[in-house]
Amino acid sequence: MNILTFDIEDLWVYDHYKIGNKEDYIPRLDSYLNQILDLLDERGFKATFFCLGIMAERYPEVIKLIADRGHQIGCHSYGHQFLSDVSREEFEEDTCKAISILENIAGNKVTAYRAPAFSISEKNKWALEVLAQNGILFDCSIFPAIRSFGGFPSYNTDRPAIVKYNGITMKEFPISLTDMLGKRIAYSGGGYFRLFPYSKINKIINRSDYVMTYFHLRDFDKEQERKTKLVDGENLILRYFKNYYGLNSCFSKFEKLIRENEFVSLERADTMIDWNKTDIINV
Ligand SMILES: [Zn+2]
């Protein structure tokens, strides 16, 4: 199965990191979102949209639009703080606040979660307990390899599994990875999707029986202002690769991907899995 998910955060990201003027980027991001929703209708697909609480608070109409078109609303935290930077208490507060904002707007129970930057790791497994206590049934926060932020290399599968931790159970849908140059890396979203040629990504998808995607509107926005001011110790070439490489062709690549493959939402994927046969992983 191919699971289609988006992280809906960019109106806040552009705001926060001062990427261009609101008058310019709001219509552009709205237009990408509308094109995506139309394309999904055309294909008869539903997707899961992990939405940021602070963005939902500022732009509730965006979340409402997605929910009204029949898609699943998941939670992507309130303030987009990486779990490595917060205490358990802060995480509890952030999660509870985000879920309540999203549920109020969408009018549905929020049962799916993705941590900012896939930041559930060895060091903060307690996050799974907090999520379960807040009604989350499906987590999509584990990146089962080494990563600059987060990453959970000792979690040894990139397939759906039941995770057990301290008495709670969670259905875990990790990000899917592929082997490249001796490393396990992602290919199905973010900068990786911009970087690799379509033919390569499509080939991996066709031979996989589980694919978890993660797209952002900013990965499609080729007109976005390129930031050249670096933070301390940052490398300009690396920054360019991470943020802007492949932007010009990314949306057409995405459209092709959607037209040539079948996708389902997370809640639909849940019903397609025989959970009695999946791995049980004690973390
Ligand atoms: Zn994010």
Short mmCIF file of C-alpha atoms and ligand atoms in Angstrom, two decimals:
data_model
loop_
_atom_site.label_atom_id
_atom_site.label_comp_id
_atom_site.label_asym_id
_atom_site.label_seq_id
_atom_site.Cartn_x
_atom_site.Cartn_y
_atom_site.Cartn_z
CA MET A 1 0.00 0.00 0.00
CA ASN A 2 1.07 3.58 -0.68
CA ILE A 3 0.04 6.01 2.04
CA LEU A 4 -0.35 9.64 1.07
CA THR A 5 0.39 12.18 3.78
CA PHE A 6 1.18 15.89 3.93
CA ASP A 7 2.62 18.02 6.70
CA ILE A 8 0.57 21.22 6.67
CA GLU A 9 2.73 23.85 8.31
CA ASP A 10 4.05 26.18 5.66
CA LEU A 11 1.93 29.27 6.25
CA TRP A 12 3.45 29.27 9.73
CA VAL A 13 6.95 28.33 8.47
CA TYR A 14 6.97 31.24 5.98
CA ASP A 15 5.71 33.54 8.72
CA HIS A 16 8.19 32.34 11.30
CA TYR A 17 11.28 32.29 9.10
CA LYS A 18 10.22 35.42 7.20
CA ILE A 19 10.28 33.78 3.77
CA GLY A 20 8.83 36.52 1.56
CA ASN A 21 5.69 38.65 1.98
CA LYS A 22 2.36 37.31 3.13
CA GLU A 23 0.55 38.96 0.20
CA ASP A 24 2.71 36.89 -2.15
CA TYR A 25 2.99 33.53 -0.44
CA ILE A 26 -0.55 33.08 0.92
CA PRO A 27 -2.12 32.97 -2.57
CA ARG A 28 0.68 30.73 -3.84
CA LEU A 29 0.39 28.19 -1.02
CA ASP A 30 -3.43 28.29 -1.26
CA SER A 31 -3.16 27.58 -4.95
CA TYR A 32 -0.90 24.54 -4.44
CA LEU A 33 -3.24 23.18 -1.77
CA ASN A 34 -6.27 23.63 -4.04
CA GLN A 35 -4.51 21.97 -6.96
CA ILE A 36 -3.64 19.03 -4.69
CA LEU A 37 -7.21 18.71 -3.40
CA ASP A 38 -8.57 18.82 -6.95
CA LEU A 39 -6.07 16.21 -8.12
CA LEU A 40 -6.99 13.91 -5.23
CA ASP A 41 -10.70 14.29 -6.06
CA GLU A 42 -9.96 13.53 -9.68
CA ARG A 43 -8.14 10.33 -8.67
CA GLY A 44 -10.71 9.48 -5.96
CA PHE A 45 -7.99 9.42 -3.28
CA LYS A 46 -8.19 10.43 0.34
CA ALA A 47 -5.04 11.47 2.20
CA THR A 48 -3.91 12.26 5.73
CA PHE A 49 -2.90 15.85 6.46
CA PHE A 50 -0.77 16.31 9.58
CA CYS A 51 -1.52 19.87 10.59
CA LEU A 52 0.36 22.21 12.88
CA GLY A 53 -1.69 23.58 15.79
CA ILE A 54 -0.27 27.10 15.66
CA MET A 55 -1.01 27.30 11.94
CA ALA A 56 -4.53 25.98 12.50
CA GLU A 57 -5.04 28.71 15.08
CA ARG A 58 -3.95 31.43 12.64
CA TYR A 59 -5.49 29.97 9.49
CA PRO A 60 -8.43 27.75 10.59
CA GLU A 61 -10.03 28.01 7.15
CA VAL A 62 -7.18 25.97 5.65
CA ILE A 63 -7.77 23.04 8.02
CA LYS A 64 -11.53 23.34 7.56
CA LEU A 65 -11.14 23.19 3.78
CA ILE A 66 -9.06 20.00 3.95
CA ALA A 67 -11.46 18.34 6.42
CA ASP A 68 -14.53 19.38 4.41
CA ARG A 69 -13.06 17.72 1.32
CA GLY A 70 -13.15 14.45 3.27
CA HIS A 71 -9.50 14.02 4.19
CA GLN A 72 -8.13 12.84 7.52
CA ILE A 73 -6.74 15.52 9.81
CA GLY A 74 -3.75 14.39 11.86
CA CYS A 75 -1.67 16.33 14.36
CA HIS A 76 1.84 17.65 13.65
CA SER A 77 2.31 19.25 17.14
CA TYR A 78 1.33 22.77 18.16
CA GLY A 79 4.56 24.73 17.88
CA HIS A 80 6.80 22.51 15.73
CA GLN A 81 9.38 22.01 18.43
CA PHE A 82 11.62 19.01 17.95
CA LEU A 83 11.19 16.45 20.71
CA SER A 84 14.91 16.63 21.44
CA ASP A 85 14.32 20.18 22.68
CA VAL A 86 11.34 19.68 24.99
CA SER A 87 10.59 18.07 28.34
CA ARG A 88 7.84 15.53 28.78
CA GLU A 89 5.66 18.16 30.46
CA GLU A 90 6.15 20.59 27.56
CA PHE A 91 5.35 17.85 25.09
CA GLU A 92 2.15 16.96 26.98
CA GLU A 93 1.02 20.56 26.91
CA ASP A 94 1.91 21.03 23.23
CA THR A 95 0.15 17.82 22.15
CA CYS A 96 -3.01 18.40 24.14
CA LYS A 97 -3.32 21.99 22.88
CA ALA A 98 -2.75 21.04 19.22
CA ILE A 99 -5.23 18.17 19.28
CA SER A 100 -7.94 20.26 20.86
CA ILE A 101 -7.51 23.10 18.29
CA LEU A 102 -7.57 20.65 15.37
CA GLU A 103 -10.57 18.71 16.67
CA ASN A 104 -12.53 21.92 17.18
CA ILE A 105 -11.94 23.00 13.60
CA ALA A 106 -12.27 19.63 11.88
CA GLY A 107 -15.15 18.40 14.02
CA ASN A 108 -13.57 14.93 14.21
CA LYS A 109 -11.45 13.03 16.69
CA VAL A 110 -7.74 13.32 15.85
CA THR A 111 -6.14 9.89 16.06
CA ALA A 112 -2.94 10.26 14.01
CA TYR A 113 0.28 12.04 14.90
CA ARG A 114 3.59 12.92 13.28
CA ALA A 115 6.32 14.59 15.33
CA PRO A 116 8.17 17.56 13.83
CA ALA A 117 11.18 16.25 11.87
CA PHE A 118 10.32 12.63 12.82
CA SER A 119 11.89 13.44 16.18
CA ILE A 120 10.73 10.50 18.30
CA SER A 121 14.00 8.75 19.12
CA GLU A 122 15.66 6.44 21.65
CA LYS A 123 15.87 9.39 24.05
CA ASN A 124 12.19 10.32 24.13
CA LYS A 125 10.19 7.12 23.80
CA TRP A 126 7.94 8.52 26.53
CA ALA A 127 6.36 10.59 23.77
CA LEU A 128 4.48 7.46 22.65
CA GLU A 129 2.91 7.20 26.08
CA VAL A 130 1.85 10.85 25.99
CA LEU A 131 0.35 10.37 22.53
CA ALA A 132 -1.62 7.30 23.66
CA GLN A 133 -2.92 9.22 26.67
CA ASN A 134 -4.16 11.90 24.27
CA GLY A 135 -6.16 9.49 22.13
CA ILE A 136 -3.59 8.95 19.37
CA LEU A 137 -3.88 5.46 17.83
CA PHE A 138 -1.50 5.85 14.88
CA ASP A 139 1.96 7.33 15.04
CA CYS A 140 4.05 8.28 11.99
CA SER A 141 7.05 9.81 13.78
CA ILE A 142 9.71 7.14 13.53
CA PHE A 143 12.56 7.48 11.06
CA PRO A 144 14.29 4.12 11.51
CA ALA A 145 17.80 5.24 10.55
CA ILE A 146 20.39 7.88 11.42
CA ARG A 147 19.22 11.41 10.69
CA SER A 148 20.47 14.93 11.46
CA PHE A 149 17.47 15.59 13.74
CA GLY A 150 15.88 12.66 15.51
CA GLY A 151 16.18 9.31 13.81
CA PHE A 152 15.68 6.00 15.62
CA PRO A 153 18.37 3.69 14.15
CA SER A 154 17.75 0.89 16.67
CA TYR A 155 14.10 0.64 15.58
CA ASN A 156 14.71 -2.10 13.08
CA THR A 157 11.79 -2.05 10.66
CA ASP A 158 10.40 0.40 8.17
CA ARG A 159 7.09 -1.42 7.99
CA PRO A 160 3.91 -0.93 10.06
CA ALA A 161 4.14 -2.61 13.46
CA ILE A 162 2.60 -2.58 16.91
CA VAL A 163 4.84 -0.71 19.31
CA LYS A 164 4.71 -1.43 23.02
CA TYR A 165 6.17 0.93 25.56
CA ASN A 166 5.56 1.07 29.29
CA GLY A 167 2.14 -0.59 29.09
CA ILE A 168 0.80 1.30 26.07
CA THR A 169 0.42 0.06 22.51
CA MET A 170 0.57 2.17 19.39
CA LYS A 171 0.18 1.36 15.71
CA GLU A 172 3.40 2.68 14.21
CA PHE A 173 3.75 3.64 10.54
CA PRO A 174 7.42 4.57 10.09
CA ILE A 175 8.79 6.49 7.16
CA SER A 176 9.84 4.16 4.36
CA LEU A 177 13.49 3.95 3.49
CA THR A 178 15.62 2.59 0.68
CA ASP A 179 19.26 1.49 0.43
CA MET A 180 21.51 3.89 -1.36
CA LEU A 181 25.30 4.02 -1.33
CA GLY A 182 25.38 1.79 1.73
CA LYS A 183 22.97 3.98 3.69
CA ARG A 184 19.30 3.76 4.62
CA ILE A 185 17.68 6.93 3.35
CA ALA A 186 14.21 8.34 2.67
CA TYR A 187 12.90 8.98 -0.85
CA SER A 188 9.18 9.64 -0.51
CA GLY A 189 8.97 13.24 0.61
CA GLY A 190 10.71 16.45 1.61
CA GLY A 191 14.13 17.15 0.13
CA TYR A 192 14.64 13.52 -0.87
CA PHE A 193 11.66 13.64 -3.21
CA ARG A 194 13.04 16.82 -4.78
CA LEU A 195 16.51 15.30 -5.10
CA PHE A 196 15.87 11.93 -6.78
CA PRO A 197 14.68 11.57 -10.37
CA TYR A 198 11.07 10.55 -10.83
CA SER A 199 11.99 7.28 -12.54
CA LYS A 200 14.05 6.19 -9.54
CA ILE A 201 11.33 7.04 -7.01
CA ASN A 202 8.64 5.39 -9.10
CA LYS A 203 10.74 2.24 -9.43
CA ILE A 204 11.22 2.00 -5.64
CA ILE A 205 7.49 2.56 -5.07
CA ASN A 206 6.54 -0.11 -7.59
CA ARG A 207 8.65 -2.76 -5.96
CA SER A 208 7.61 -1.85 -2.36
CA ASP A 209 4.54 -3.17 -0.60
CA TYR A 210 4.56 -0.35 1.96
CA VAL A 211 5.26 3.28 1.13
CA MET A 212 4.79 6.18 3.53
CA THR A 213 5.01 9.58 1.83
CA TYR A 214 5.33 13.05 3.42
CA PHE A 215 4.91 16.17 1.32
CA HIS A 216 5.06 19.87 2.21
CA LEU A 217 3.58 22.72 0.20
CA ARG A 218 6.95 24.52 0.29
CA ASP A 219 8.57 21.62 -1.57
CA PHE A 220 6.32 22.58 -4.51
CA ASP A 221 6.57 26.36 -4.25
CA LYS A 222 9.16 27.18 -6.88
CA GLU A 223 8.53 30.92 -6.57
CA GLN A 224 9.50 31.07 -2.91
CA GLU A 225 12.14 33.55 -1.86
CA ARG A 226 15.52 31.84 -1.50
CA LYS A 227 17.09 32.73 1.82
CA THR A 228 20.79 33.48 1.53
CA LYS A 229 21.43 34.61 5.11
CA LEU A 230 23.02 31.73 6.96
CA VAL A 231 22.92 30.86 10.63
CA ASP A 232 26.27 30.26 12.35
CA GLY A 233 28.27 27.39 10.94
CA GLU A 234 25.82 26.73 8.11
CA ASN A 235 27.09 25.88 4.65
CA LEU A 236 25.45 27.72 1.73
CA ILE A 237 25.70 24.78 -0.70
CA LEU A 238 24.22 22.38 1.83
CA ARG A 239 21.43 24.85 2.63
CA TYR A 240 20.65 25.19 -1.09
CA PHE A 241 20.49 21.43 -1.52
CA LYS A 242 18.33 20.92 1.55
CA ASN A 243 15.81 23.67 0.83
CA TYR A 244 15.75 24.42 -2.87
CA TYR A 245 17.24 21.65 -5.02
CA GLY A 246 14.72 20.31 -7.54
CA LEU A 247 12.02 22.83 -6.61
CA ASN A 248 11.21 23.81 -10.18
CA SER A 249 10.10 20.37 -11.25
CA CYS A 250 8.79 19.07 -7.94
CA PHE A 251 5.10 19.75 -8.39
CA SER A 252 4.93 18.18 -11.83
CA LYS A 253 6.83 15.19 -10.44
CA PHE A 254 4.26 14.95 -7.64
CA GLU A 255 1.34 15.14 -10.11
CA LYS A 256 2.86 12.35 -12.17
CA LEU A 257 3.34 10.24 -9.03
CA ILE A 258 -0.31 10.68 -8.06
CA ARG A 259 -1.55 9.93 -11.57
CA GLU A 260 0.58 6.81 -12.01
CA ASN A 261 0.14 5.18 -8.60
CA GLU A 262 -2.64 4.32 -6.16
CA PHE A 263 -2.69 6.00 -2.75
CA VAL A 264 -4.72 5.72 0.44
CA SER A 265 -5.02 7.68 3.68
CA LEU A 266 -3.64 6.40 6.94
CA GLU A 267 -7.10 5.53 8.28
CA ARG A 268 -7.78 3.46 5.17
CA ALA A 269 -4.37 1.79 5.40
CA ASP A 270 -5.19 0.77 8.97
CA THR A 271 -8.14 -1.28 7.71
CA MET A 272 -5.98 -2.98 5.05
CA ILE A 273 -3.42 -4.33 7.52
CA ASP A 274 -3.83 -7.61 9.37
CA TRP A 275 -2.53 -6.37 12.71
CA ASN A 276 -2.43 -9.94 14.08
CA LYS A 277 0.36 -10.65 11.65
CA THR A 278 2.52 -7.56 12.03
CA ASP A 279 5.61 -7.37 14.23
CA ILE A 280 5.28 -6.37 17.86
CA ILE A 281 8.16 -4.15 18.86
CA ASN A 282 9.01 -3.41 22.46
CA VAL A 283 10.87 -0.12 22.63
ZN ZN B 1 7.09 19.69 10.05
#
